[in-house]
Short mmCIF file of C-alpha atoms in Angstrom, two decimals:
data_model
loop_
_atom_site.label_atom_id
_atom_site.label_comp_id
_atom_site.label_asym_id
_atom_site.label_seq_id
_atom_site.Cartn_x
_atom_site.Cartn_y
_atom_site.Cartn_z
CA UNK A 1 71.00 35.54 -88.98
CA UNK A 2 69.19 37.20 -91.88
CA UNK A 3 65.70 38.40 -90.95
CA UNK A 4 62.81 36.66 -92.83
CA UNK A 5 60.76 38.85 -95.14
CA UNK A 6 57.32 39.89 -93.76
CA UNK A 7 54.57 37.85 -95.20
CA UNK A 8 51.62 39.62 -96.58
CA UNK A 9 48.45 39.48 -94.48
CA UNK A 10 45.63 37.19 -95.55
CA UNK A 11 43.02 39.33 -93.83
CA UNK A 12 43.41 42.23 -96.22
CA UNK A 13 43.74 45.81 -95.39
CA UNK A 14 42.13 46.79 -92.07
CA UNK A 15 39.05 49.05 -92.40
CA UNK A 16 37.52 50.97 -89.58
CA UNK A 17 34.12 49.53 -88.60
CA UNK A 18 31.38 51.99 -89.63
CA UNK A 19 27.99 51.66 -87.61
CA UNK A 20 25.05 50.94 -89.77
CA UNK A 21 22.71 53.95 -90.39
CA UNK A 22 19.72 53.86 -88.18
CA UNK A 23 16.51 54.39 -90.13
CA UNK A 24 14.14 56.63 -88.27
CA UNK A 25 10.67 55.56 -87.84
CA UNK A 26 7.98 58.02 -88.13
CA UNK A 27 6.34 59.16 -84.95
CA UNK A 28 2.98 58.19 -86.27
CA UNK A 29 3.97 54.61 -86.00
CA UNK A 30 3.97 54.78 -82.21
CA UNK A 31 0.82 56.73 -81.85
CA UNK A 32 -2.22 54.57 -80.89
CA UNK A 33 -4.83 57.33 -80.71
CA UNK A 34 -4.83 61.23 -80.65
CA UNK A 35 -7.92 63.06 -79.69
CA UNK A 36 -9.00 66.53 -78.89
CA UNK A 37 -11.45 67.15 -75.91
CA UNK A 38 -13.43 70.24 -75.42
CA UNK A 39 -16.04 70.67 -72.75
CA UNK A 40 -16.05 66.96 -72.13
CA UNK A 41 -16.49 65.77 -75.54
CA UNK A 42 -14.24 64.49 -78.21
CA UNK A 43 -13.93 66.74 -81.46
CA UNK A 44 -14.62 64.86 -84.62
CA UNK A 45 -11.78 64.13 -87.14
CA UNK A 46 -8.27 62.90 -87.09
CA UNK A 47 -5.37 65.15 -85.69
CA UNK A 48 -1.64 65.03 -85.79
CA UNK A 49 0.01 65.89 -82.34
CA UNK A 50 0.80 69.48 -83.51
CA UNK A 51 -2.73 69.95 -85.00
CA UNK A 52 -4.28 68.54 -81.80
CA UNK A 53 -2.27 70.81 -79.63
CA UNK A 54 -3.17 73.93 -81.60
CA UNK A 55 -6.75 72.94 -81.64
CA UNK A 56 -7.02 72.40 -77.90
CA UNK A 57 -5.35 75.65 -77.30
CA UNK A 58 -8.19 77.73 -78.84
CA UNK A 59 -10.36 77.01 -75.78
CA UNK A 60 -9.67 77.29 -72.00
CA UNK A 61 -10.80 73.83 -71.06
CA UNK A 62 -9.58 71.98 -74.27
CA UNK A 63 -6.94 69.34 -74.17
CA UNK A 64 -5.15 66.60 -75.99
CA UNK A 65 -5.09 62.90 -74.97
CA UNK A 66 -2.10 61.25 -76.91
CA UNK A 67 -1.63 57.53 -76.51
CA UNK A 68 1.72 55.97 -77.55
CA UNK A 69 3.03 52.37 -77.42
CA UNK A 70 6.71 51.42 -77.17
CA UNK A 71 7.99 54.73 -78.69
CA UNK A 72 11.73 54.88 -79.42
CA UNK A 73 14.05 57.71 -78.76
CA UNK A 74 13.50 59.65 -81.81
CA UNK A 75 9.76 59.42 -81.66
CA UNK A 76 9.53 60.47 -77.96
CA UNK A 77 11.89 63.40 -78.84
CA UNK A 78 9.46 64.56 -81.48
CA UNK A 79 6.63 64.34 -78.94
CA UNK A 80 8.66 66.14 -76.18
CA UNK A 81 9.53 68.96 -78.69
CA UNK A 82 5.70 69.51 -79.46
CA UNK A 83 4.49 69.31 -75.84
CA UNK A 84 7.68 70.83 -74.00
CA UNK A 85 8.40 67.75 -71.99
CA UNK A 86 11.39 67.72 -69.78
CA UNK A 87 14.42 65.74 -71.07
CA UNK A 88 14.79 63.56 -67.84
CA UNK A 89 11.20 62.40 -68.13
CA UNK A 90 11.59 61.57 -71.67
CA UNK A 91 14.67 59.59 -70.99
CA UNK A 92 12.63 57.54 -68.30
CA UNK A 93 9.90 57.07 -70.77
CA UNK A 94 12.20 55.65 -73.51
CA UNK A 95 14.07 53.25 -71.38
CA UNK A 96 11.06 51.96 -69.33
CA UNK A 97 11.37 49.45 -66.39
CA UNK A 98 11.12 52.36 -64.12
CA UNK A 99 10.11 52.17 -60.34
CA UNK A 100 6.79 53.80 -59.88
CA UNK A 101 7.23 57.45 -58.95
CA UNK A 102 5.65 60.89 -59.35
CA UNK A 103 7.64 63.96 -60.49
CA UNK A 104 6.72 67.44 -61.27
CA UNK A 105 8.33 69.69 -63.80
CA UNK A 106 6.66 73.06 -63.45
CA UNK A 107 3.01 72.53 -64.32
CA UNK A 108 3.58 69.21 -65.92
CA UNK A 109 3.05 66.06 -63.82
CA UNK A 110 4.93 62.71 -64.60
CA UNK A 111 3.53 59.47 -63.19
CA UNK A 112 5.14 56.17 -63.67
CA UNK A 113 3.20 53.03 -62.94
CA UNK A 114 4.05 49.37 -63.43
CA UNK A 115 1.44 47.14 -64.94
CA UNK A 116 0.96 43.42 -64.29
CA UNK A 117 -0.71 40.55 -66.06
CA UNK A 118 -1.60 37.11 -64.86
CA UNK A 119 -0.41 34.10 -66.97
CA UNK A 120 -2.55 31.02 -66.93
CA UNK A 121 -0.43 27.99 -65.83
CA UNK A 122 -0.30 24.73 -63.85
CA UNK A 123 0.34 25.20 -60.26
CA UNK A 124 2.51 22.01 -60.04
CA UNK A 125 4.73 23.29 -63.00
CA UNK A 126 7.65 25.88 -62.60
CA UNK A 127 6.62 28.57 -65.03
CA UNK A 128 6.16 32.37 -65.10
CA UNK A 129 2.93 33.60 -63.48
CA UNK A 130 2.98 37.44 -63.51
CA UNK A 131 4.05 39.41 -66.58
CA UNK A 132 5.04 43.18 -65.97
CA UNK A 133 5.06 46.36 -68.13
CA UNK A 134 4.96 50.03 -67.73
CA UNK A 135 2.63 52.95 -68.19
CA UNK A 136 3.81 56.53 -67.98
CA UNK A 137 1.45 59.54 -68.00
CA UNK A 138 2.16 63.22 -68.49
CA UNK A 139 -0.36 65.81 -67.78
CA UNK A 140 -0.02 69.48 -68.60
CA UNK A 141 -2.38 72.49 -69.08
CA UNK A 142 -3.73 71.26 -72.41
CA UNK A 143 -2.56 67.80 -72.79
CA UNK A 144 -2.48 64.31 -71.40
CA UNK A 145 0.18 61.80 -72.73
CA UNK A 146 0.08 58.10 -72.05
CA UNK A 147 3.00 55.88 -72.97
CA UNK A 148 2.65 52.12 -72.60
CA UNK A 149 5.27 49.42 -72.70
CA UNK A 150 4.19 45.77 -72.94
CA UNK A 151 1.58 43.97 -74.90
CA UNK A 152 -0.98 43.95 -72.02
CA UNK A 153 -3.04 46.53 -70.00
CA UNK A 154 -4.27 48.38 -73.09
CA UNK A 155 -5.92 51.72 -72.70
CA UNK A 156 -8.42 51.62 -75.48
CA UNK A 157 -11.30 50.65 -73.06
CA UNK A 158 -10.21 53.19 -70.51
CA UNK A 159 -10.62 55.84 -73.42
CA UNK A 160 -14.00 54.69 -74.41
CA UNK A 161 -15.18 54.43 -70.78
CA UNK A 162 -13.99 57.97 -70.06
CA UNK A 163 -15.44 59.30 -73.17
CA UNK A 164 -18.73 58.12 -71.82
CA UNK A 165 -18.39 60.34 -68.83
CA UNK A 166 -18.23 64.08 -70.03
CA UNK A 167 -18.68 65.44 -66.57
CA UNK A 168 -15.35 63.90 -65.52
CA UNK A 169 -13.64 64.82 -68.77
CA UNK A 170 -14.51 68.38 -68.06
CA UNK A 171 -12.24 68.26 -65.09
CA UNK A 172 -9.22 68.41 -67.56
CA UNK A 173 -6.19 66.30 -68.37
CA UNK A 174 -5.84 65.11 -64.81
CA UNK A 175 -9.08 63.18 -65.34
CA UNK A 176 -7.04 61.04 -67.81
CA UNK A 177 -4.49 60.53 -65.05
CA UNK A 178 -7.07 59.31 -62.73
CA UNK A 179 -8.66 57.00 -65.25
CA UNK A 180 -5.32 55.31 -66.10
CA UNK A 181 -4.25 54.96 -62.49
CA UNK A 182 -7.69 53.41 -61.78
CA UNK A 183 -7.40 51.06 -64.44
CA UNK A 184 -3.91 50.00 -63.54
CA UNK A 185 -5.00 49.27 -59.77
CA UNK A 186 -8.06 47.39 -60.91
CA UNK A 187 -5.69 45.20 -62.89
CA UNK A 188 -3.83 44.76 -59.66
CA UNK A 189 -6.95 43.56 -57.92
CA UNK A 190 -7.61 41.06 -60.66
CA UNK A 191 -4.22 39.56 -60.65
CA UNK A 192 -4.25 39.50 -56.89
CA UNK A 193 -7.45 37.42 -57.01
CA UNK A 194 -5.89 34.97 -59.45
CA UNK A 195 -2.67 34.54 -57.46
CA UNK A 196 -4.87 34.17 -54.36
CA UNK A 197 -6.74 31.27 -56.06
CA UNK A 198 -3.31 29.70 -56.94
CA UNK A 199 -2.18 29.99 -53.30
CA UNK A 200 -5.50 28.35 -51.99
CA UNK A 201 -5.07 25.49 -54.46
CA UNK A 202 -1.42 25.19 -53.50
CA UNK A 203 -2.34 25.09 -49.85
CA UNK A 204 -5.03 22.46 -50.46
CA UNK A 205 -2.39 20.28 -52.20
CA UNK A 206 0.14 20.64 -49.57
CA UNK A 207 -2.10 19.58 -46.81
CA UNK A 208 -3.62 16.62 -48.63
CA UNK A 209 -2.11 13.62 -47.24
CA UNK A 210 -1.66 11.66 -50.46
CA UNK A 211 -0.60 14.53 -52.70
CA UNK A 212 2.98 15.26 -53.67
CA UNK A 213 3.67 19.02 -54.39
CA UNK A 214 7.10 19.82 -55.39
CA UNK A 215 8.94 22.47 -53.32
CA UNK A 216 10.12 24.30 -56.52
CA UNK A 217 6.56 25.15 -57.50
CA UNK A 218 5.92 26.87 -54.22
CA UNK A 219 9.25 28.78 -54.38
CA UNK A 220 8.36 29.79 -57.92
CA UNK A 221 5.03 31.13 -56.76
CA UNK A 222 6.69 32.76 -53.82
CA UNK A 223 9.19 34.47 -56.36
CA UNK A 224 6.25 35.74 -58.52
CA UNK A 225 4.52 37.17 -55.50
CA UNK A 226 7.80 38.94 -54.78
CA UNK A 227 7.98 40.58 -58.29
CA UNK A 228 4.16 41.40 -57.96
CA UNK A 229 4.92 43.28 -54.73
CA UNK A 230 7.91 45.09 -56.28
CA UNK A 231 5.45 46.38 -59.15
CA UNK A 232 2.63 47.23 -56.99
CA UNK A 233 3.87 48.60 -53.52
CA UNK A 234 5.94 51.54 -54.74
CA UNK A 235 2.65 53.29 -56.27
CA UNK A 236 1.26 53.92 -52.94
CA UNK A 237 3.49 56.91 -52.05
CA UNK A 238 2.68 58.77 -55.41
CA UNK A 239 -0.96 58.18 -55.07
CA UNK A 240 -0.97 59.56 -51.54
CA UNK A 241 1.10 62.49 -52.71
CA UNK A 242 -1.52 63.35 -55.30
CA UNK A 243 -4.26 62.98 -52.74
CA UNK A 244 -2.75 65.14 -49.98
CA UNK A 245 -0.58 67.56 -51.47
CA UNK A 246 -2.41 70.70 -52.10
CA UNK A 247 0.27 72.17 -54.17
CA UNK A 248 -0.42 69.52 -56.86
CA UNK A 249 -2.26 71.04 -59.98
CA UNK A 250 -5.20 68.50 -59.21
CA UNK A 251 -8.75 69.55 -58.94
CA UNK A 252 -10.63 68.78 -55.75
CA UNK A 253 -13.04 66.49 -57.40
CA UNK A 254 -10.28 64.39 -58.97
CA UNK A 255 -8.60 64.12 -55.42
CA UNK A 256 -11.83 62.43 -54.37
CA UNK A 257 -11.51 59.89 -57.16
CA UNK A 258 -7.88 59.48 -56.48
CA UNK A 259 -8.56 58.89 -52.83
CA UNK A 260 -10.64 55.96 -53.78
CA UNK A 261 -7.94 54.57 -56.02
CA UNK A 262 -5.46 54.91 -53.24
CA UNK A 263 -7.71 52.97 -51.00
CA UNK A 264 -8.04 50.19 -53.38
CA UNK A 265 -4.19 50.10 -53.75
CA UNK A 266 -3.64 49.90 -50.04
CA UNK A 267 -5.99 46.88 -49.95
CA UNK A 268 -4.18 45.15 -52.72
CA UNK A 269 -0.74 45.88 -51.10
CA UNK A 270 -1.97 44.33 -47.87
CA UNK A 271 -3.34 41.17 -49.69
CA UNK A 272 0.03 40.72 -51.45
CA UNK A 273 1.88 40.93 -48.10
CA UNK A 274 -0.44 38.20 -46.72
CA UNK A 275 0.37 36.26 -49.81
CA UNK A 276 3.96 36.30 -49.00
CA UNK A 277 3.45 35.28 -45.33
CA UNK A 278 1.06 32.43 -46.66
CA UNK A 279 3.76 31.17 -49.08
CA UNK A 280 6.50 31.26 -46.39
CA UNK A 281 4.19 29.04 -44.14
CA UNK A 282 3.47 26.74 -47.15
CA UNK A 283 7.28 26.25 -47.68
CA UNK A 284 7.74 25.40 -44.14
CA UNK A 285 4.68 22.96 -44.17
CA UNK A 286 5.96 21.29 -47.33
CA UNK A 287 9.42 20.81 -45.99
CA UNK A 288 7.92 19.49 -42.60
CA UNK A 289 5.79 17.09 -44.83
CA UNK A 290 8.86 15.87 -46.72
CA UNK A 291 10.57 15.33 -43.32
CA UNK A 292 7.69 13.30 -41.99
CA UNK A 293 7.50 11.22 -45.10
CA UNK A 294 11.38 10.54 -44.88
CA UNK A 295 10.92 9.45 -41.30
CA UNK A 296 8.07 7.16 -42.24
CA UNK A 297 10.11 5.59 -45.01
CA UNK A 298 13.07 5.13 -42.68
CA UNK A 299 10.84 3.32 -40.06
CA UNK A 300 9.48 0.96 -42.74
CA UNK A 301 13.09 0.19 -43.88
CA UNK A 302 14.14 -0.31 -40.41
CA UNK A 303 11.25 -2.69 -39.73
CA UNK A 304 11.79 -4.80 -42.75
CA UNK A 305 15.52 -4.99 -41.96
CA UNK A 306 14.61 -6.17 -38.39
CA UNK A 307 12.45 -8.84 -39.84
CA UNK A 308 15.14 -9.92 -42.36
CA UNK A 309 17.75 -10.03 -39.42
CA UNK A 310 16.05 -12.93 -37.61
CA UNK A 311 16.44 -15.62 -40.40
CA UNK A 312 19.82 -14.19 -41.33
CA UNK A 313 20.99 -14.75 -37.64
CA UNK A 314 19.73 -18.23 -37.35
CA UNK A 315 21.01 -19.07 -40.90
CA UNK A 316 24.25 -17.77 -39.93
CA UNK A 317 24.43 -19.92 -36.75
CA UNK A 318 23.71 -23.06 -38.86
CA UNK A 319 26.37 -21.99 -41.30
CA UNK A 320 29.30 -22.30 -38.75
CA UNK A 321 29.58 -25.98 -39.45
CA UNK A 322 29.97 -27.19 -35.82
CA UNK A 323 30.10 -30.98 -35.38
CA UNK A 324 28.36 -31.11 -32.12
CA UNK A 325 24.97 -29.40 -32.80
CA UNK A 326 22.45 -31.91 -31.37
CA UNK A 327 19.60 -31.06 -33.85
CA UNK A 328 21.75 -31.36 -36.97
CA UNK A 329 21.00 -35.09 -37.26
CA UNK A 330 17.35 -35.09 -36.37
CA UNK A 331 14.79 -35.34 -38.95
CA UNK A 332 12.64 -32.75 -37.41
CA UNK A 333 15.35 -30.06 -37.22
CA UNK A 334 14.88 -28.46 -40.65
CA UNK A 335 11.01 -27.81 -40.33
CA UNK A 336 11.29 -26.69 -36.72
CA UNK A 337 14.00 -24.22 -37.56
CA UNK A 338 11.98 -22.81 -40.50
CA UNK A 339 8.80 -22.79 -38.45
CA UNK A 340 10.75 -20.77 -35.73
CA UNK A 341 11.86 -18.33 -38.41
CA UNK A 342 8.30 -17.81 -39.53
CA UNK A 343 6.79 -17.44 -36.06
CA UNK A 344 9.50 -14.81 -35.11
CA UNK A 345 9.16 -12.81 -38.26
CA UNK A 346 5.30 -12.93 -37.89
CA UNK A 347 5.56 -11.71 -34.27
CA UNK A 348 7.92 -8.72 -35.47
CA UNK A 349 5.52 -7.96 -38.27
CA UNK A 350 2.50 -7.77 -36.00
CA UNK A 351 4.35 -5.63 -33.37
CA UNK A 352 5.46 -3.22 -36.11
CA UNK A 353 2.03 -3.06 -37.71
CA UNK A 354 0.55 -2.35 -34.23
CA UNK A 355 2.95 0.58 -33.64
CA UNK A 356 2.25 1.74 -37.35
CA UNK A 357 5.75 1.32 -38.63
CA UNK A 358 4.40 -0.76 -41.56
#
């Protein structure tokens, strides 16, 4: 058979897909603040990162505090080139959502911390309770760089508070690391207190006899506590490493401050572990309460079924149409039978009520 001619394609000629060009965003868009600190005081004026590092290098104790918010890969690469940051640390900074950790690259410390924020909610509703983010901190000889991911746990207040403590700023860039870690751990304390209030309210609702608490709300709170523990607990090891490892470039005075931060973190971690145990107990209590309520409902149903069985049985006997039932033709038969039904049902009702089945 002759072959059919090939029909032209309606899709047109194929063209290779070309990626859209990515428009670079200036590094200044990611900079929240850039200050130069000498002898515990901030120098007046505005600086670019290059100018700030050059100005800080003129003195032995001067350093730059550069704050960034959600930088992309290009912006972070520019910062890394200026301050000589390690590419692996830069990669972790760009991607975010890292596990809390402490790494050292020569004389540069890189600390990753997870931030948490409490969301107001109704304890009986299934909703998000804890929101998480990231804060990364670099410290070197003449610089401290903080990178924040997320819209909570801002560091503007930390900077203002630290600028009011020149004696602490004189200790160098690691003082910024301590201030940020202290701020993050304090936020852990605040969130833990809010979650504890939720657990207390949930516990009161569970053990109130007339209340009805959905088991889903308790599971949701337990899941949020697990997320809180995953964000908070891993920071303990880096803090202990900063406190006890003498090889770390951390002044002795800063170690004392960090020891206090580590103690607060340990207390929060213990509280969160207690929250998990308490919620496990609440889940078991709620399930037991549901089981008891179901048993109570079944007893009520059985009691009413027993009371309904008495007149049903008597009516069934009279519905068999026997000819020789002596009371069928008596004028008092119907009221006596009805009275017997009422008496028997009343006796059953009184017995069930005495035994608290009804």
